CSV table of C-alpha atoms and ligand atoms in Angstrom, one decimal:
chain,number,residue,atom,x,y,z
T,24,MET,CA,38.1,0.3,27.0
T,25,SER,CA,36.6,3.0,29.2
T,26,GLU,CA,37.3,6.3,27.5
T,27,GLU,CA,38.1,8.6,30.4
T,28,VAL,CA,39.9,11.5,28.6
T,29,VAL,CA,40.7,14.8,30.1
T,30,CYS,CA,42.6,17.7,28.4
T,31,VAL,CA,44.1,20.3,30.6
T,32,ASP,CA,44.6,23.4,28.6
T,33,PHE,CA,44.2,27.2,28.2
T,34,TRP,CA,41.9,28.5,25.5
T,35,ALA,CA,44.8,30.5,23.8
T,36,ASN,CA,47.4,27.8,24.0
T,37,GLY,CA,48.5,26.9,20.5
T,38,PHE,CA,50.2,23.7,21.7
T,39,GLY,CA,47.0,22.7,23.4
T,40,MET,CA,44.9,23.5,20.4
T,41,ARG,CA,46.7,20.8,18.6
T,42,VAL,CA,45.5,18.2,21.1
T,43,ARG,CA,41.9,19.5,21.0
T,44,ILE,CA,41.9,19.4,17.2
T,45,ALA,CA,43.4,15.9,17.1
T,46,LEU,CA,40.7,14.6,19.6
T,47,ARG,CA,37.9,16.2,17.6
T,48,GLU,CA,39.3,14.8,14.4
T,49,LYS,CA,39.2,11.3,15.9
T,50,GLY,CA,35.7,11.9,17.4
T,51,VAL,CA,37.0,11.3,21.0
T,52,GLN,CA,34.8,12.7,23.8
T,53,PHE,CA,36.9,14.6,26.3
T,54,GLU,CA,36.5,16.8,29.3
T,55,LEU,CA,38.3,20.2,29.0
T,56,LYS,CA,39.9,21.5,32.2
T,57,GLU,CA,40.9,25.1,31.8
T,58,GLU,CA,44.2,26.2,33.3
T,59,ASP,CA,44.5,30.0,33.3
T,60,LEU,CA,48.0,30.8,32.1
T,61,ARG,CA,47.5,34.5,32.9
T,62,THR,CA,48.3,33.6,36.5
T,63,LYS,CA,51.7,32.3,37.5
T,64,GLU,CA,50.4,29.7,39.9
T,65,ARG,CA,49.8,26.3,38.4
T,66,SER,CA,46.8,24.3,39.6
T,67,ALA,CA,47.2,21.2,41.9
T,68,LEU,CA,46.2,19.1,38.9
T,69,VAL,CA,49.0,20.4,36.6
T,70,LEU,CA,51.6,20.0,39.5
T,71,GLU,CA,50.4,16.5,40.1
T,72,MET,CA,50.3,15.5,36.4
T,73,SER,CA,53.4,17.4,35.2
T,74,PRO,CA,55.6,17.9,38.2
T,75,VAL,CA,58.8,18.5,36.2
T,76,LEU,CA,57.7,20.5,33.2
T,77,ARG,CA,54.6,22.1,34.8
T,78,GLN,CA,53.3,22.8,31.4
T,79,ILE,CA,50.1,22.4,29.4
T,80,PRO,CA,48.6,20.8,27.4
T,81,ILE,CA,48.3,17.6,29.4
T,82,LEU,CA,46.2,14.7,28.1
T,83,ILE,CA,45.0,12.6,31.0
T,84,HIS,CA,43.9,9.1,29.8
T,85,HIS,CA,42.6,6.7,32.4
T,86,GLY,CA,44.2,8.9,35.1
T,87,LYS,CA,47.7,8.9,33.5
T,88,PRO,CA,49.3,11.9,31.9
T,89,VAL,CA,50.7,12.2,28.5
T,90,LEU,CA,52.8,15.3,27.9
T,91,GLY,CA,54.1,17.4,25.0
T,92,SER,CA,51.8,18.4,22.2
T,93,ILE,CA,53.6,16.5,19.4
T,94,ASN,CA,53.9,13.4,21.6
T,95,ILE,CA,50.2,13.7,22.6
T,96,VAL,CA,49.0,13.9,19.0
T,97,GLU,CA,51.0,10.8,18.2
T,98,TYR,CA,49.6,9.1,21.2
T,99,ILE,CA,46.0,10.0,20.1
T,100,ASP,CA,46.7,8.6,16.7
T,101,GLU,CA,48.0,5.3,18.1
T,102,VAL,CA,45.3,4.8,20.7
T,103,TRP,CA,42.2,5.8,18.6
T,104,LYS,CA,43.0,3.9,15.5
T,105,GLU,CA,39.3,3.7,14.4
T,106,GLY,CA,39.3,7.5,13.5
T,107,PRO,CA,41.1,9.0,10.5
T,108,ALA,CA,44.9,8.4,10.6
T,109,LEU,CA,46.7,11.5,11.6
T,110,LEU,CA,50.3,10.5,10.9
T,111,PRO,CA,51.3,9.5,7.4
T,112,ALA,CA,51.5,5.7,6.8
T,113,ASP,CA,54.9,5.9,5.2
T,114,PRO,CA,57.9,6.1,7.7
T,115,LEU,CA,59.7,8.6,5.5
T,116,ASP,CA,56.7,10.8,5.3
T,117,ARG,CA,56.3,10.5,9.1
T,118,ALA,CA,59.9,11.5,9.6
T,119,HIS,CA,59.4,14.5,7.4
T,120,ALA,CA,56.2,15.5,9.2
T,121,ARG,CA,57.9,15.3,12.6
T,122,LEU,CA,60.9,17.3,11.4
T,123,TRP,CA,58.6,20.2,10.3
T,124,ALA,CA,56.6,19.9,13.5
T,125,HIS,CA,59.9,20.6,15.4
T,126,TYR,CA,60.6,23.5,13.0
T,127,ILE,CA,57.3,25.1,14.0
T,128,ASP,CA,58.2,24.8,17.7
T,129,LYS,CA,61.8,25.7,17.5
T,130,MET,CA,61.7,28.4,14.8
T,131,LEU,CA,58.2,29.8,14.1
T,132,PHE,CA,57.2,29.9,17.8
T,133,SER,CA,60.5,31.4,19.0
T,134,THR,CA,60.5,34.0,16.2
T,135,GLN,CA,56.9,34.9,17.1
T,136,THR,CA,58.0,35.6,20.7
T,137,LYS,CA,61.0,37.7,19.6
T,138,PHE,CA,58.8,39.6,17.2
T,139,LEU,CA,56.1,40.4,19.7
T,140,LYS,CA,58.6,41.3,22.5
T,141,SER,CA,61.0,43.5,20.5
T,142,LYS,CA,60.9,47.0,19.4
T,143,GLY,CA,62.7,49.1,16.7
T,144,GLU,CA,65.4,47.5,14.7
T,145,ALA,CA,65.1,44.2,16.6
T,146,LYS,CA,61.4,44.1,15.7
T,147,GLU,CA,62.1,44.7,12.0
T,148,LYS,CA,64.7,41.9,12.1
T,149,SER,CA,62.4,39.4,13.7
T,150,LYS,CA,59.6,40.4,11.4
T,151,ALA,CA,61.8,39.5,8.4
T,152,GLU,CA,62.6,36.2,10.1
T,153,LEU,CA,59.0,35.5,10.8
T,154,ILE,CA,58.1,36.1,7.1
T,155,GLU,CA,61.0,33.8,6.1
T,156,ASN,CA,59.7,31.1,8.5
T,157,LEU,CA,56.2,31.4,7.0
T,158,LYS,CA,57.6,31.3,3.5
T,159,GLN,CA,59.6,28.2,4.4
T,160,LEU,CA,56.5,26.5,5.6
T,161,GLU,CA,54.6,27.6,2.5
T,162,GLN,CA,57.3,25.9,0.5
T,163,VAL,CA,56.8,22.7,2.5
T,164,LEU,CA,53.1,22.9,1.7
T,165,GLY,CA,53.8,23.2,-2.0
T,166,ASP,CA,50.8,23.0,-4.2
T,167,GLY,CA,48.9,20.5,-2.1
T,168,ASN,CA,45.6,21.3,-0.3
T,169,TYR,CA,47.1,20.1,3.0
T,170,PHE,CA,50.7,19.5,4.3
T,171,GLY,CA,50.1,15.7,4.1
T,172,GLY,CA,48.8,15.9,0.5
T,173,ASP,CA,45.0,15.6,-0.1
T,174,GLU,CA,44.0,14.9,3.5
T,175,PHE,CA,44.2,17.1,6.6
T,176,ASN,CA,46.6,15.4,8.9
T,177,PHE,CA,49.4,15.7,11.5
T,178,LEU,CA,51.4,18.6,10.2
T,179,ASP,CA,48.3,20.6,9.5
T,180,ILE,CA,47.3,20.0,13.1
T,181,MET,CA,50.8,21.2,14.2
T,182,LEU,CA,50.6,24.5,12.3
T,183,ILE,CA,47.0,25.6,12.1
T,184,PRO,CA,46.7,26.8,15.8
T,185,PHE,CA,49.4,29.4,15.1
T,186,SER,CA,47.2,30.9,12.4
T,187,SER,CA,45.1,32.4,15.1
T,188,MET,CA,48.0,34.9,15.6
T,189,PHE,CA,48.3,35.7,11.9
T,190,SER,CA,46.1,38.7,12.0
T,191,GLY,CA,48.0,39.8,15.1
T,192,TYR,CA,51.3,39.5,13.2
T,193,GLU,CA,49.8,41.6,10.4
T,194,GLU,CA,48.7,44.3,12.8
T,195,HIS,CA,51.9,44.3,14.8
T,196,GLY,CA,54.2,44.3,11.8
T,197,SER,CA,52.0,46.3,9.3
T,198,PHE,CA,52.2,43.6,6.5
T,199,GLN,CA,49.9,41.2,4.8
T,200,ILE,CA,50.6,37.5,5.1
T,201,GLY,CA,48.4,36.9,2.0
T,202,VAL,CA,50.7,39.0,-0.1
T,203,GLU,CA,53.9,37.2,1.2
T,204,CYS,CA,52.4,33.7,1.4
T,205,PRO,CA,49.2,33.4,-0.7
T,206,LYS,CA,49.2,29.6,-0.7
T,207,LEU,CA,49.6,29.4,3.0
T,208,MET,CA,46.7,31.8,3.6
T,209,ALA,CA,44.5,29.7,1.2
T,210,TRP,CA,45.5,26.7,3.3
T,211,VAL,CA,44.5,28.5,6.5
T,212,LYS,CA,41.0,29.3,5.0
T,213,ARG,CA,40.7,25.6,4.0
T,214,CYS,CA,41.6,24.3,7.4
T,215,ARG,CA,39.3,26.7,9.2
T,216,GLN,CA,36.4,25.2,7.4
T,217,ARG,CA,36.9,22.0,9.3
T,218,GLU,CA,34.7,21.5,12.3
T,219,SER,CA,37.6,20.3,14.5
T,220,VAL,CA,39.5,23.5,13.7
T,221,ALA,CA,36.6,26.0,13.8
T,222,ARG,CA,35.5,24.7,17.2
T,223,THR,CA,39.0,24.9,18.6
T,224,LEU,CA,40.6,28.1,17.3
T,225,PRO,CA,39.8,31.2,19.4
T,226,ASP,CA,38.8,34.6,18.0
T,227,ASP,CA,41.8,36.1,16.2
T,228,GLY,CA,41.2,39.6,17.8
T,229,GLU,CA,41.0,38.2,21.3
T,230,MET,CA,44.2,36.2,20.7
T,231,TYR,CA,46.1,39.4,19.7
T,232,GLN,CA,44.6,41.3,22.7
T,233,LEU,CA,45.9,38.6,25.0
T,234,HIS,CA,49.4,38.7,23.5
T,235,LYS,CA,49.4,42.5,23.6
T,236,ALA,CA,48.7,42.3,27.4
T,237,TRP,CA,51.3,39.6,27.8
T,238,TYR,CA,54.1,41.4,26.0
T,239,GLY,CA,53.1,45.0,27.0
T,240,ILE,CA,52.4,46.0,23.4
T,241,GLU,CA,50.8,49.4,23.2
Q,319,GSH,N1,56.7,21.6,24.0
Q,319,GSH,C1,55.5,21.7,24.8
Q,319,GSH,C2,55.3,23.2,25.1
Q,319,GSH,C3,54.2,23.5,26.1
Q,319,GSH,C4,54.4,24.9,26.7
Q,319,GSH,O1,55.3,25.6,26.4
Q,319,GSH,N2,53.3,25.3,27.4
Q,319,GSH,C5,53.4,26.5,28.1
Q,319,GSH,C6,52.3,27.5,27.5
Q,319,GSH,S1,52.7,27.9,25.9
Q,319,GSH,C7,53.1,26.4,29.6
Q,319,GSH,O2,52.3,25.5,30.0
Q,319,GSH,N3,53.6,27.2,30.5
Q,319,GSH,C8,53.4,27.1,31.9
Q,319,GSH,C9,53.4,28.4,32.5
Q,319,GSH,O3,53.5,29.4,31.8
Q,319,GSH,O4,53.4,28.4,33.8
Q,319,GSH,C10,54.3,21.2,24.0
Q,319,GSH,O5,54.4,21.1,22.8
Q,319,GSH,O6,53.3,20.9,24.6
């Protein structure tokens, strides 16, 4: 099989970081095409490959698009079977991992947005929600090294990109995630030692600066 793999993404896109980490875990060579989300106009490539959603990340494999980060990571796992398995082997464990991946997208990501956008009382309320979301995820992690148990896998890939905003959360909300969620922070440190993660995650400070500009945070 010819391995023509392109990832269309923006350096600070947490959803796209999942795709880049998964490809690196599998040892798949890919071309990265940067799409600058700071401009409103989407490139001709995005409009061609994702005419309905117009969103990134997009994985282009042999010229065909695969969309949606959860979907893409599952696709990568199915296609490049020779690399380490990303999804758990057991169907019940897979269902559990997918459920929490959706929790990250529906709860954590939307709470993050509310927290960064809001001020005053609303900001305090969403800060409390954000801490609850993180505590909930810490509970799912339990005492394991990784979400899937002993091995770094699917759910770790789903969440670790969001850790690049953790120091931004701390600065924005004047709190310490390590105090609220010590096991989760230990997991972040563990994951960041992996080459796939270290090569993919942007600098925490740059990530917060970008979000400050996006949300007009002073
Ligand atoms: N559920 C999608 C979400 C992707 C998404 O929301 N992408 C945003 C960036 S975070 C995007 O491409 N927005 C297009 C734009 O802002 O024009 C996934 O998991 O890939």
